JSON list of C-alpha atoms in Angstrom, two decimals:
[
{"chain": "T", "resi": 1, "resn": "UNK", "atom": "CA", "xyz": [0.00, 0.00, 0.00]},
{"chain": "T", "resi": 2, "resn": "UNK", "atom": "CA", "xyz": [1.33, 3.43, -0.95]},
{"chain": "T", "resi": 3, "resn": "UNK", "atom": "CA", "xyz": [1.71, 5.99, 1.81]},
{"chain": "T", "resi": 4, "resn": "UNK", "atom": "CA", "xyz": [-0.31, 8.49, -0.21]},
{"chain": "T", "resi": 5, "resn": "UNK", "atom": "CA", "xyz": [-3.08, 7.58, -2.65]},
{"chain": "T", "resi": 6, "resn": "UNK", "atom": "CA", "xyz": [-4.43, 9.99, -5.24]},
{"chain": "T", "resi": 7, "resn": "UNK", "atom": "CA", "xyz": [-6.78, 9.26, -8.13]},
{"chain": "T", "resi": 8, "resn": "UNK", "atom": "CA", "xyz": [-4.92, 10.13, -11.35]},
{"chain": "T", "resi": 9, "resn": "UNK", "atom": "CA", "xyz": [-8.08, 11.09, -13.23]},
{"chain": "T", "resi": 10, "resn": "UNK", "atom": "CA", "xyz": [-8.43, 12.68, -15.68]},
{"chain": "T", "resi": 11, "resn": "UNK", "atom": "CA", "xyz": [-11.19, 14.81, -14.25]},
{"chain": "T", "resi": 12, "resn": "UNK", "atom": "CA", "xyz": [-13.12, 16.92, -16.76]},
{"chain": "T", "resi": 13, "resn": "UNK", "atom": "CA", "xyz": [-15.53, 19.65, -15.63]},
{"chain": "T", "resi": 14, "resn": "UNK", "atom": "CA", "xyz": [-17.31, 22.60, -17.27]},
{"chain": "T", "resi": 15, "resn": "UNK", "atom": "CA", "xyz": [-16.18, 26.13, -16.55]},
{"chain": "T", "resi": 16, "resn": "UNK", "atom": "CA", "xyz": [-17.68, 27.48, -13.34]},
{"chain": "T", "resi": 17, "resn": "UNK", "atom": "CA", "xyz": [-18.02, 24.08, -11.66]},
{"chain": "T", "resi": 18, "resn": "UNK", "atom": "CA", "xyz": [-16.81, 23.31, -8.16]},
{"chain": "T", "resi": 19, "resn": "UNK", "atom": "CA", "xyz": [-13.92, 20.86, -8.28]},
{"chain": "T", "resi": 20, "resn": "UNK", "atom": "CA", "xyz": [-13.08, 18.45, -5.49]},
{"chain": "T", "resi": 21, "resn": "UNK", "atom": "CA", "xyz": [-9.67, 16.77, -5.43]},
{"chain": "T", "resi": 22, "resn": "UNK", "atom": "CA", "xyz": [-8.75, 14.26, -2.76]},
{"chain": "T", "resi": 23, "resn": "UNK", "atom": "CA", "xyz": [-5.95, 12.21, -1.26]},
{"chain": "T", "resi": 24, "resn": "UNK", "atom": "CA", "xyz": [-5.84, 9.53, 1.39]},
{"chain": "T", "resi": 25, "resn": "UNK", "atom": "CA", "xyz": [-2.81, 8.54, 3.42]},
{"chain": "T", "resi": 26, "resn": "UNK", "atom": "CA", "xyz": [-1.75, 5.84, 5.81]},
{"chain": "T", "resi": 27, "resn": "UNK", "atom": "CA", "xyz": [0.93, 7.42, 8.03]},
{"chain": "T", "resi": 28, "resn": "UNK", "atom": "CA", "xyz": [-0.68, 9.09, 11.05]},
{"chain": "T", "resi": 29, "resn": "UNK", "atom": "CA", "xyz": [2.58, 10.99, 11.74]},
{"chain": "T", "resi": 30, "resn": "UNK", "atom": "CA", "xyz": [1.98, 13.41, 8.86]},
{"chain": "T", "resi": 31, "resn": "UNK", "atom": "CA", "xyz": [1.51, 16.97, 10.12]},
{"chain": "T", "resi": 32, "resn": "UNK", "atom": "CA", "xyz": [2.12, 19.18, 7.08]},
{"chain": "T", "resi": 33, "resn": "UNK", "atom": "CA", "xyz": [-0.19, 18.96, 4.08]},
{"chain": "T", "resi": 34, "resn": "UNK", "atom": "CA", "xyz": [0.38, 20.68, 0.77]},
{"chain": "T", "resi": 35, "resn": "UNK", "atom": "CA", "xyz": [-1.29, 21.01, -2.61]},
{"chain": "T", "resi": 36, "resn": "UNK", "atom": "CA", "xyz": [0.72, 21.82, -5.70]},
{"chain": "T", "resi": 37, "resn": "UNK", "atom": "CA", "xyz": [-0.41, 22.79, -9.18]},
{"chain": "T", "resi": 38, "resn": "UNK", "atom": "CA", "xyz": [1.74, 21.69, -12.11]},
{"chain": "T", "resi": 39, "resn": "UNK", "atom": "CA", "xyz": [1.24, 22.87, -15.66]},
{"chain": "T", "resi": 40, "resn": "UNK", "atom": "CA", "xyz": [2.60, 20.72, -18.47]},
{"chain": "T", "resi": 41, "resn": "UNK", "atom": "CA", "xyz": [6.40, 20.78, -18.67]},
{"chain": "T", "resi": 42, "resn": "UNK", "atom": "CA", "xyz": [6.70, 23.17, -15.69]},
{"chain": "T", "resi": 43, "resn": "UNK", "atom": "CA", "xyz": [7.77, 22.79, -12.07]},
{"chain": "T", "resi": 44, "resn": "UNK", "atom": "CA", "xyz": [5.06, 22.34, -9.40]},
{"chain": "T", "resi": 45, "resn": "UNK", "atom": "CA", "xyz": [3.77, 25.52, -7.80]},
{"chain": "T", "resi": 46, "resn": "UNK", "atom": "CA", "xyz": [2.75, 25.52, -4.13]},
{"chain": "T", "resi": 47, "resn": "UNK", "atom": "CA", "xyz": [-0.97, 26.34, -3.87]},
{"chain": "T", "resi": 48, "resn": "UNK", "atom": "CA", "xyz": [-1.94, 25.57, -0.30]},
{"chain": "T", "resi": 49, "resn": "UNK", "atom": "CA", "xyz": [-0.05, 24.68, 2.87]},
{"chain": "T", "resi": 50, "resn": "UNK", "atom": "CA", "xyz": [-1.80, 23.47, 6.00]},
{"chain": "T", "resi": 51, "resn": "UNK", "atom": "CA", "xyz": [-0.45, 22.40, 9.36]},
{"chain": "T", "resi": 52, "resn": "UNK", "atom": "CA", "xyz": [-2.42, 19.72, 11.20]},
{"chain": "T", "resi": 53, "resn": "UNK", "atom": "CA", "xyz": [-6.20, 19.53, 10.82]},
{"chain": "T", "resi": 54, "resn": "UNK", "atom": "CA", "xyz": [-8.75, 22.06, 9.70]},
{"chain": "T", "resi": 55, "resn": "UNK", "atom": "CA", "xyz": [-9.60, 24.25, 6.75]},
{"chain": "T", "resi": 56, "resn": "UNK", "atom": "CA", "xyz": [-7.68, 26.93, 4.93]},
{"chain": "T", "resi": 57, "resn": "UNK", "atom": "CA", "xyz": [-9.08, 29.24, 2.30]},
{"chain": "T", "resi": 58, "resn": "UNK", "atom": "CA", "xyz": [-7.24, 31.33, -0.29]},
{"chain": "T", "resi": 59, "resn": "UNK", "atom": "CA", "xyz": [-9.37, 32.99, -2.92]},
{"chain": "T", "resi": 60, "resn": "UNK", "atom": "CA", "xyz": [-11.15, 30.29, -4.94]},
{"chain": "T", "resi": 61, "resn": "UNK", "atom": "CA", "xyz": [-9.18, 27.50, -3.24]},
{"chain": "T", "resi": 62, "resn": "UNK", "atom": "CA", "xyz": [-10.03, 25.72, 0.01]},
{"chain": "T", "resi": 63, "resn": "UNK", "atom": "CA", "xyz": [-7.91, 22.99, 1.57]},
{"chain": "T", "resi": 64, "resn": "UNK", "atom": "CA", "xyz": [-9.35, 20.61, 4.15]},
{"chain": "T", "resi": 65, "resn": "UNK", "atom": "CA", "xyz": [-7.51, 18.14, 6.35]},
{"chain": "T", "resi": 66, "resn": "UNK", "atom": "CA", "xyz": [-9.28, 15.40, 8.30]},
{"chain": "T", "resi": 67, "resn": "UNK", "atom": "CA", "xyz": [-6.60, 13.62, 10.29]},
{"chain": "T", "resi": 68, "resn": "UNK", "atom": "CA", "xyz": [-9.06, 11.24, 11.94]},
{"chain": "T", "resi": 69, "resn": "UNK", "atom": "CA", "xyz": [-9.98, 9.86, 8.51]},
{"chain": "T", "resi": 70, "resn": "UNK", "atom": "CA", "xyz": [-6.49, 10.39, 7.01]},
{"chain": "T", "resi": 71, "resn": "UNK", "atom": "CA", "xyz": [-8.09, 12.32, 4.17]},
{"chain": "T", "resi": 72, "resn": "UNK", "atom": "CA", "xyz": [-7.28, 15.67, 2.58]},
{"chain": "T", "resi": 73, "resn": "UNK", "atom": "CA", "xyz": [-9.20, 17.66, -0.01]},
{"chain": "T", "resi": 74, "resn": "UNK", "atom": "CA", "xyz": [-8.74, 20.65, -2.27]},
{"chain": "T", "resi": 75, "resn": "UNK", "atom": "CA", "xyz": [-11.82, 22.50, -3.51]},
{"chain": "T", "resi": 76, "resn": "UNK", "atom": "CA", "xyz": [-11.73, 24.90, -6.42]},
{"chain": "T", "resi": 77, "resn": "UNK", "atom": "CA", "xyz": [-14.72, 27.22, -6.76]},
{"chain": "T", "resi": 78, "resn": "UNK", "atom": "CA", "xyz": [-15.78, 28.86, -10.03]},
{"chain": "T", "resi": 79, "resn": "UNK", "atom": "CA", "xyz": [-13.25, 26.78, -11.95]},
{"chain": "T", "resi": 80, "resn": "UNK", "atom": "CA", "xyz": [-11.59, 28.38, -14.98]},
{"chain": "T", "resi": 81, "resn": "UNK", "atom": "CA", "xyz": [-9.89, 26.91, -18.06]},
{"chain": "T", "resi": 82, "resn": "UNK", "atom": "CA", "xyz": [-6.63, 28.27, -16.62]},
{"chain": "T", "resi": 83, "resn": "UNK", "atom": "CA", "xyz": [-7.09, 25.83, -13.71]},
{"chain": "T", "resi": 84, "resn": "UNK", "atom": "CA", "xyz": [-6.46, 22.94, -16.14]},
{"chain": "T", "resi": 85, "resn": "UNK", "atom": "CA", "xyz": [-3.34, 21.30, -14.76]},
{"chain": "T", "resi": 86, "resn": "UNK", "atom": "CA", "xyz": [-2.15, 18.38, -12.68]},
{"chain": "T", "resi": 87, "resn": "UNK", "atom": "CA", "xyz": [-2.73, 18.76, -8.94]},
{"chain": "T", "resi": 88, "resn": "UNK", "atom": "CA", "xyz": [-0.36, 17.00, -6.55]},
{"chain": "T", "resi": 89, "resn": "UNK", "atom": "CA", "xyz": [-1.02, 16.44, -2.89]},
{"chain": "T", "resi": 90, "resn": "UNK", "atom": "CA", "xyz": [1.98, 16.17, -0.58]},
{"chain": "T", "resi": 91, "resn": "UNK", "atom": "CA", "xyz": [2.60, 15.59, 3.10]},
{"chain": "T", "resi": 92, "resn": "UNK", "atom": "CA", "xyz": [5.41, 15.42, 5.63]},
{"chain": "T", "resi": 93, "resn": "UNK", "atom": "CA", "xyz": [6.17, 15.51, 9.35]},
{"chain": "T", "resi": 94, "resn": "UNK", "atom": "CA", "xyz": [8.61, 17.24, 11.66]},
{"chain": "T", "resi": 95, "resn": "UNK", "atom": "CA", "xyz": [12.03, 15.64, 11.46]},
{"chain": "T", "resi": 96, "resn": "UNK", "atom": "CA", "xyz": [11.04, 13.55, 8.49]},
{"chain": "T", "resi": 97, "resn": "UNK", "atom": "CA", "xyz": [13.07, 15.63, 6.01]},
{"chain": "T", "resi": 98, "resn": "UNK", "atom": "CA", "xyz": [11.19, 13.95, 3.20]},
{"chain": "T", "resi": 99, "resn": "UNK", "atom": "CA", "xyz": [7.92, 14.88, 1.60]},
{"chain": "T", "resi": 100, "resn": "UNK", "atom": "CA", "xyz": [5.68, 12.20, 0.17]},
{"chain": "T", "resi": 101, "resn": "UNK", "atom": "CA", "xyz": [3.81, 13.16, -3.00]},
{"chain": "T", "resi": 102, "resn": "UNK", "atom": "CA", "xyz": [0.67, 11.74, -4.52]},
{"chain": "T", "resi": 103, "resn": "UNK", "atom": "CA", "xyz": [0.79, 10.71, -8.17]},
{"chain": "T", "resi": 104, "resn": "UNK", "atom": "CA", "xyz": [-1.27, 13.77, -9.18]},
{"chain": "T", "resi": 105, "resn": "UNK", "atom": "CA", "xyz": [-4.76, 14.27, -10.61]},
{"chain": "T", "resi": 106, "resn": "UNK", "atom": "CA", "xyz": [-5.10, 15.72, -14.11]},
{"chain": "T", "resi": 107, "resn": "UNK", "atom": "CA", "xyz": [-7.87, 18.32, -14.27]},
{"chain": "T", "resi": 108, "resn": "UNK", "atom": "CA", "xyz": [-9.45, 19.69, -17.44]},
{"chain": "T", "resi": 109, "resn": "UNK", "atom": "CA", "xyz": [-11.80, 22.67, -17.22]},
{"chain": "T", "resi": 110, "resn": "UNK", "atom": "CA", "xyz": [-13.78, 23.10, -20.42]},
{"chain": "T", "resi": 111, "resn": "UNK", "atom": "CA", "xyz": [-14.81, 26.58, -21.59]},
{"chain": "F", "resi": 1, "resn": "UNK", "atom": "CA", "xyz": [13.76, 38.34, -7.20]},
{"chain": "F", "resi": 2, "resn": "UNK", "atom": "CA", "xyz": [14.01, 35.21, -5.04]},
{"chain": "F", "resi": 3, "resn": "UNK", "atom": "CA", "xyz": [13.59, 31.72, -6.37]},
{"chain": "F", "resi": 4, "resn": "UNK", "atom": "CA", "xyz": [15.10, 28.53, -7.67]},
{"chain": "F", "resi": 5, "resn": "UNK", "atom": "CA", "xyz": [16.77, 28.31, -11.05]},
{"chain": "F", "resi": 6, "resn": "UNK", "atom": "CA", "xyz": [17.64, 25.18, -12.99]},
{"chain": "F", "resi": 7, "resn": "UNK", "atom": "CA", "xyz": [19.74, 24.93, -16.09]},
{"chain": "F", "resi": 8, "resn": "UNK", "atom": "CA", "xyz": [19.66, 23.95, -18.80]},
{"chain": "F", "resi": 9, "resn": "UNK", "atom": "CA", "xyz": [15.95, 23.69, -19.58]},
{"chain": "F", "resi": 10, "resn": "UNK", "atom": "CA", "xyz": [16.56, 20.95, -22.14]},
{"chain": "F", "resi": 11, "resn": "UNK", "atom": "CA", "xyz": [19.55, 18.62, -22.25]},
{"chain": "F", "resi": 12, "resn": "UNK", "atom": "CA", "xyz": [20.46, 15.92, -24.72]},
{"chain": "F", "resi": 13, "resn": "UNK", "atom": "CA", "xyz": [23.00, 13.27, -23.90]},
{"chain": "F", "resi": 14, "resn": "UNK", "atom": "CA", "xyz": [24.54, 10.38, -25.73]},
{"chain": "F", "resi": 15, "resn": "UNK", "atom": "CA", "xyz": [24.58, 7.00, -24.04]},
{"chain": "F", "resi": 16, "resn": "UNK", "atom": "CA", "xyz": [27.68, 6.51, -21.92]},
{"chain": "F", "resi": 17, "resn": "UNK", "atom": "CA", "xyz": [28.11, 10.20, -21.08]},
{"chain": "F", "resi": 18, "resn": "UNK", "atom": "CA", "xyz": [27.83, 11.83, -17.68]},
{"chain": "F", "resi": 19, "resn": "UNK", "atom": "CA", "xyz": [25.89, 15.09, -17.48]},
{"chain": "F", "resi": 20, "resn": "UNK", "atom": "CA", "xyz": [25.46, 17.60, -14.67]},
{"chain": "F", "resi": 21, "resn": "UNK", "atom": "CA", "xyz": [22.23, 19.48, -13.99]},
{"chain": "F", "resi": 22, "resn": "UNK", "atom": "CA", "xyz": [22.48, 22.80, -12.20]},
{"chain": "F", "resi": 23, "resn": "UNK", "atom": "CA", "xyz": [20.24, 23.98, -9.34]},
{"chain": "F", "resi": 24, "resn": "UNK", "atom": "CA", "xyz": [20.67, 27.32, -7.57]},
{"chain": "F", "resi": 25, "resn": "UNK", "atom": "CA", "xyz": [18.47, 29.00, -4.95]},
{"chain": "F", "resi": 26, "resn": "UNK", "atom": "CA", "xyz": [18.64, 32.47, -3.40]},
{"chain": "F", "resi": 27, "resn": "UNK", "atom": "CA", "xyz": [15.95, 31.83, -0.79]},
{"chain": "F", "resi": 28, "resn": "UNK", "atom": "CA", "xyz": [18.49, 31.10, 1.96]},
{"chain": "F", "resi": 29, "resn": "UNK", "atom": "CA", "xyz": [16.90, 27.68, 2.44]},
{"chain": "F", "resi": 30, "resn": "UNK", "atom": "CA", "xyz": [18.81, 24.98, 4.31]},
{"chain": "F", "resi": 31, "resn": "UNK", "atom": "CA", "xyz": [17.31, 21.93, 2.61]},
{"chain": "F", "resi": 32, "resn": "UNK", "atom": "CA", "xyz": [17.47, 21.05, -1.08]},
{"chain": "F", "resi": 33, "resn": "UNK", "atom": "CA", "xyz": [16.11, 18.12, -3.07]},
{"chain": "F", "resi": 34, "resn": "UNK", "atom": "CA", "xyz": [16.29, 16.42, -6.43]},
{"chain": "F", "resi": 35, "resn": "UNK", "atom": "CA", "xyz": [13.29, 14.58, -7.89]},
{"chain": "F", "resi": 36, "resn": "UNK", "atom": "CA", "xyz": [12.68, 12.66, -11.05]},
{"chain": "F", "resi": 37, "resn": "UNK", "atom": "CA", "xyz": [9.29, 12.76, -12.76]},
{"chain": "F", "resi": 38, "resn": "UNK", "atom": "CA", "xyz": [8.29, 10.31, -15.50]},
{"chain": "F", "resi": 39, "resn": "UNK", "atom": "CA", "xyz": [5.13, 10.68, -17.63]},
{"chain": "F", "resi": 40, "resn": "UNK", "atom": "CA", "xyz": [2.01, 9.87, -15.65]},
{"chain": "F", "resi": 41, "resn": "UNK", "atom": "CA", "xyz": [3.96, 9.29, -12.47]},
{"chain": "F", "resi": 42, "resn": "UNK", "atom": "CA", "xyz": [4.51, 11.22, -9.30]},
{"chain": "F", "resi": 43, "resn": "UNK", "atom": "CA", "xyz": [7.75, 12.63, -8.00]},
{"chain": "F", "resi": 44, "resn": "UNK", "atom": "CA", "xyz": [10.48, 10.21, -6.96]},
{"chain": "F", "resi": 45, "resn": "UNK", "atom": "CA", "xyz": [13.20, 11.43, -4.62]},
{"chain": "F", "resi": 46, "resn": "UNK", "atom": "CA", "xyz": [16.77, 11.01, -5.86]},
{"chain": "F", "resi": 47, "resn": "UNK", "atom": "CA", "xyz": [18.86, 12.83, -3.24]},
{"chain": "F", "resi": 48, "resn": "UNK", "atom": "CA", "xyz": [18.32, 15.42, -0.55]},
{"chain": "F", "resi": 49, "resn": "UNK", "atom": "CA", "xyz": [20.53, 17.67, 1.54]},
{"chain": "F", "resi": 50, "resn": "UNK", "atom": "CA", "xyz": [19.59, 19.17, 4.88]},
{"chain": "F", "resi": 51, "resn": "UNK", "atom": "CA", "xyz": [22.73, 21.26, 5.25]},
{"chain": "F", "resi": 52, "resn": "UNK", "atom": "CA", "xyz": [25.93, 22.20, 3.45]},
{"chain": "F", "resi": 53, "resn": "UNK", "atom": "CA", "xyz": [28.42, 19.35, 2.98]},
{"chain": "F", "resi": 54, "resn": "UNK", "atom": "CA", "xyz": [25.82, 16.74, 3.86]},
{"chain": "F", "resi": 55, "resn": "UNK", "atom": "CA", "xyz": [23.40, 14.80, 1.67]},
{"chain": "F", "resi": 56, "resn": "UNK", "atom": "CA", "xyz": [21.36, 11.61, 1.82]},
{"chain": "F", "resi": 57, "resn": "UNK", "atom": "CA", "xyz": [20.20, 9.07, -0.76]},
{"chain": "F", "resi": 58, "resn": "UNK", "atom": "CA", "xyz": [16.55, 9.12, -1.66]},
{"chain": "F", "resi": 59, "resn": "UNK", "atom": "CA", "xyz": [14.47, 6.31, -3.09]},
{"chain": "F", "resi": 60, "resn": "UNK", "atom": "CA", "xyz": [16.17, 6.07, -6.50]},
{"chain": "F", "resi": 61, "resn": "UNK", "atom": "CA", "xyz": [19.79, 7.23, -5.99]},
{"chain": "F", "resi": 62, "resn": "UNK", "atom": "CA", "xyz": [21.50, 4.56, -8.10]},
{"chain": "F", "resi": 63, "resn": "UNK", "atom": "CA", "xyz": [23.26, 6.07, -11.10]},
{"chain": "F", "resi": 64, "resn": "UNK", "atom": "CA", "xyz": [23.17, 9.61, -9.69]},
{"chain": "F", "resi": 65, "resn": "UNK", "atom": "CA", "xyz": [25.55, 11.70, -7.61]},
{"chain": "F", "resi": 66, "resn": "UNK", "atom": "CA", "xyz": [25.31, 15.12, -5.93]},
{"chain": "F", "resi": 67, "resn": "UNK", "atom": "CA", "xyz": [27.41, 17.64, -4.03]},
{"chain": "F", "resi": 68, "resn": "UNK", "atom": "CA", "xyz": [26.50, 20.44, -1.62]},
{"chain": "F", "resi": 69, "resn": "UNK", "atom": "CA", "xyz": [29.56, 22.66, -1.28]},
{"chain": "F", "resi": 70, "resn": "UNK", "atom": "CA", "xyz": [27.54, 25.87, -1.02]},
{"chain": "F", "resi": 71, "resn": "UNK", "atom": "CA", "xyz": [24.20, 26.56, 0.62]},
{"chain": "F", "resi": 72, "resn": "UNK", "atom": "CA", "xyz": [22.70, 27.95, -2.57]},
{"chain": "F", "resi": 73, "resn": "UNK", "atom": "CA", "xyz": [23.86, 25.22, -4.97]},
{"chain": "F", "resi": 74, "resn": "UNK", "atom": "CA", "xyz": [22.98, 21.53, -5.30]},
{"chain": "F", "resi": 75, "resn": "UNK", "atom": "CA", "xyz": [24.11, 20.09, -8.66]},
{"chain": "F", "resi": 76, "resn": "UNK", "atom": "CA", "xyz": [23.02, 16.63, -9.80]},
{"chain": "F", "resi": 77, "resn": "UNK", "atom": "CA", "xyz": [25.21, 14.41, -12.00]},
{"chain": "F", "resi": 78, "resn": "UNK", "atom": "CA", "xyz": [23.49, 11.73, -14.04]},
{"chain": "F", "resi": 79, "resn": "UNK", "atom": "CA", "xyz": [26.12, 9.08, -14.65]},
{"chain": "F", "resi": 80, "resn": "UNK", "atom": "CA", "xyz": [26.39, 6.48, -17.38]},
{"chain": "F", "resi": 81, "resn": "UNK", "atom": "CA", "xyz": [25.39, 3.92, -14.76]},
{"chain": "F", "resi": 82, "resn": "UNK", "atom": "CA", "xyz": [21.83, 5.23, -14.76]},
{"chain": "F", "resi": 83, "resn": "UNK", "atom": "CA", "xyz": [20.00, 2.74, -16.95]},
{"chain": "F", "resi": 84, "resn": "UNK", "atom": "CA", "xyz": [17.06, 4.88, -18.03]},
{"chain": "F", "resi": 85, "resn": "UNK", "atom": "CA", "xyz": [17.91, 8.56, -17.51]},
{"chain": "F", "resi": 86, "resn": "UNK", "atom": "CA", "xyz": [15.42, 10.14, -19.90]},
{"chain": "F", "resi": 87, "resn": "UNK", "atom": "CA", "xyz": [13.05, 12.07, -17.61]},
{"chain": "F", "resi": 88, "resn": "UNK", "atom": "CA", "xyz": [12.03, 15.44, -16.23]},
{"chain": "F", "resi": 89, "resn": "UNK", "atom": "CA", "xyz": [14.27, 16.46, -13.30]},
{"chain": "F", "resi": 90, "resn": "UNK", "atom": "CA", "xyz": [13.05, 18.84, -10.62]},
{"chain": "F", "resi": 91, "resn": "UNK", "atom": "CA", "xyz": [15.04, 20.60, -7.93]},
{"chain": "F", "resi": 92, "resn": "UNK", "atom": "CA", "xyz": [13.35, 21.94, -4.80]},
{"chain": "F", "resi": 93, "resn": "UNK", "atom": "CA", "xyz": [14.29, 23.73, -1.60]},
{"chain": "F", "resi": 94, "resn": "UNK", "atom": "CA", "xyz": [12.73, 24.06, 1.84]},
{"chain": "F", "resi": 95, "resn": "UNK", "atom": "CA", "xyz": [13.45, 26.47, 4.70]},
{"chain": "F", "resi": 96, "resn": "UNK", "atom": "CA", "xyz": [14.13, 23.74, 7.23]},
{"chain": "F", "resi": 97, "resn": "UNK", "atom": "CA", "xyz": [13.36, 20.35, 5.69]},
{"chain": "F", "resi": 98, "resn": "UNK", "atom": "CA", "xyz": [9.85, 20.13, 7.11]},
{"chain": "F", "resi": 99, "resn": "UNK", "atom": "CA", "xyz": [6.69, 21.41, 5.50]},
{"chain": "F", "resi": 100, "resn": "UNK", "atom": "CA", "xyz": [6.54, 23.13, 2.17]},
{"chain": "F", "resi": 101, "resn": "UNK", "atom": "CA", "xyz": [9.02, 22.81, -0.67]},
{"chain": "F", "resi": 102, "resn": "UNK", "atom": "CA", "xyz": [9.50, 25.22, -3.53]},
{"chain": "F", "resi": 103, "resn": "UNK", "atom": "CA", "xyz": [10.37, 23.95, -6.97]},
{"chain": "F", "resi": 104, "resn": "UNK", "atom": "CA", "xyz": [12.47, 25.10, -9.86]},
{"chain": "F", "resi": 105, "resn": "UNK", "atom": "CA", "xyz": [11.25, 25.04, -13.48]},
{"chain": "F", "resi": 106, "resn": "UNK", "atom": "CA", "xyz": [12.84, 21.64, -14.22]},
{"chain": "F", "resi": 107, "resn": "UNK", "atom": "CA", "xyz": [15.30, 20.18, -16.72]},
{"chain": "F", "resi": 108, "resn": "UNK", "atom": "CA", "xyz": [14.16, 17.76, -19.37]},
{"chain": "F", "resi": 109, "resn": "UNK", "atom": "CA", "xyz": [16.92, 15.24, -20.08]},
{"chain": "F", "resi": 110, "resn": "UNK", "atom": "CA", "xyz": [16.80, 13.10, -23.20]},
{"chain": "F", "resi": 111, "resn": "UNK", "atom": "CA", "xyz": [19.30, 10.33, -23.90]},
{"chain": "F", "resi": 112, "resn": "UNK", "atom": "CA", "xyz": [19.87, 9.76, -27.59]}
]
């Protein structure tokens, strides 16, 4: 079993839809949870960074962490064609010095 | 303008040659990382360094070597021992090795 599981998609939605992206994990030691956006042939860009449980909102993006269920989510409101990219979840813990990445979900937002 | 730079953007290599990929950061971060990304796959850790003059093997270190002589620089050498080196290589840095990492634009290596 992988430490982090992420559905690779692809996920195709119409413009303006609410998008939900998810990851599950098995290591209860994880404390830091990140979401990255990666456009084709580019480096990943950090979108959201959350410590421990709870919600964090930044513009159209909301990150949720449920440590009891070992489940994290990224919601994108009013999705735009420019949101079309691969979204990677990632997680780590203090002293771990390594970050574990999900395989990424490819998202297509159709105009 | 702070960030991470990688060069070159594209690199072509003949079989049997060693090549070195450059990674520089001016974010004053202690930790630096090298990842390999293959089509449709996630990021696989090659090497990481928590501090100058120290580095550790990641999950797929065979056929690669690194050095960390300066805080801002973490070059990766892909040796001829690496059986399948064609891939997209990403360098990242982190303030303290925990939490978020910041990535460079990547180098696409193709072996001819």
